[in-house]
Amino acid sequence: LEDHTIKARYLQPDLTGQPLKLNIALLGFDLKSEIKAGENRGKALTHDFVVLAHQQKVSGAGNWQLSLAKPHQSSSRMALAAWVTRVDNQAPLQATGGWLQ
């Protein structure tokens, strides 16, 4: 991740040339929501691991470059999760993630 551009590469010789999908999720932490009705009215809830933005891109070469979408909601703590799947099978082939500055 550099500025708002994500560059990713996935190498696995037995999958060379097969279309693969990169999934990127921007996660927010310590998000608060005020309950306006019901038995919890007036209380504030804190949420973690909230997906603020999600993008997918297919590549036949295992190389991706995409711009990270600006989330509709911001968070004081954010993380990025990324995983690669086959186009026809959502089981992750590789996954990684980390905190953002």
XYZ file of C-alpha atoms in Angstrom:
101
model
C 0.000 0.000 0.000
C 1.445 3.304 -1.103
C -0.672 6.427 -0.757
C -4.081 5.043 -1.776
C -2.765 2.551 -4.332
C -2.577 -1.158 -3.589
C -0.180 -3.367 -5.510
C -0.397 -7.111 -4.973
C 1.167 -10.177 -6.540
C 0.366 -13.859 -6.101
C 2.665 -16.537 -7.474
C 1.765 -20.199 -7.560
C 3.126 -22.152 -10.547
C 0.189 -24.587 -10.820
C -2.250 -21.638 -11.120
C -0.292 -19.661 -13.733
C -2.666 -18.161 -16.276
C -5.826 -18.972 -14.313
C -7.978 -15.963 -13.442
C -7.689 -15.139 -9.756
C -9.607 -12.602 -7.692
C -8.041 -10.186 -5.205
C -10.402 -9.057 -2.440
C -9.563 -5.981 -0.366
C -11.503 -4.954 2.745
C -10.906 -1.755 4.689
C -11.861 -2.413 8.319
C -12.870 0.114 10.971
C -12.533 -0.275 14.753
C -13.910 1.549 17.798
C -16.929 2.785 15.824
C -19.815 3.974 17.956
C -23.549 4.000 17.272
C -26.244 5.458 19.479
C -29.374 3.354 19.941
C -32.440 5.511 19.354
C -35.271 3.091 20.113
C -36.122 -0.094 21.962
C -34.875 -1.484 25.244
C -31.329 -0.186 24.640
C -32.429 3.364 23.770
C -29.883 5.954 24.844
C -26.996 3.468 24.972
C -23.947 3.635 22.753
C -22.514 0.496 21.166
C -18.916 0.058 20.030
C -18.171 -1.965 16.896
C -14.952 -3.559 15.630
C -14.071 -5.283 12.336
C -16.632 -3.205 10.422
C -16.117 -3.352 6.644
C -15.956 0.282 5.545
C -15.044 -0.462 1.917
C -14.618 -3.623 -0.160
C -13.151 -4.066 -3.616
C -12.504 -7.037 -5.893
C -10.418 -7.309 -9.030
C -9.717 -10.258 -11.334
C -6.327 -10.914 -12.919
C -5.091 -13.709 -15.168
C -1.455 -12.966 -14.325
C -1.664 -12.810 -10.519
C -0.777 -9.093 -10.477
C -3.115 -6.349 -9.318
C -3.049 -2.598 -8.913
C -6.070 -0.714 -7.661
C -6.967 2.437 -5.818
C -8.328 2.049 -2.329
C -11.854 3.444 -2.216
C -12.477 6.214 0.280
C -14.837 4.879 2.966
C -18.217 6.514 3.621
C -17.410 6.429 7.335
C -14.041 7.038 8.983
C -12.538 5.398 12.006
C -9.735 6.303 14.403
C -8.272 2.785 13.939
C -8.300 1.038 10.595
C -6.883 -2.162 9.135
C -6.650 -3.719 5.714
C -7.479 -7.350 4.927
C -6.590 -8.900 1.571
C -7.218 -12.375 0.215
C -6.855 -14.177 -3.113
C -9.406 -16.689 -4.420
C -10.150 -18.497 -7.630
C -12.913 -16.786 -9.594
C -15.228 -19.809 -9.292
C -14.389 -20.736 -5.686
C -14.413 -18.333 -2.734
C -12.096 -20.462 -0.552
C -9.031 -18.280 0.152
C -5.766 -19.367 -1.457
C -3.815 -16.729 0.500
C -4.787 -14.075 3.041
C -3.017 -11.268 4.832
C -3.827 -8.107 6.741
C -2.459 -5.415 8.965
C -3.084 -2.154 10.761
C -3.018 1.116 8.827
C -1.322 4.254 10.100
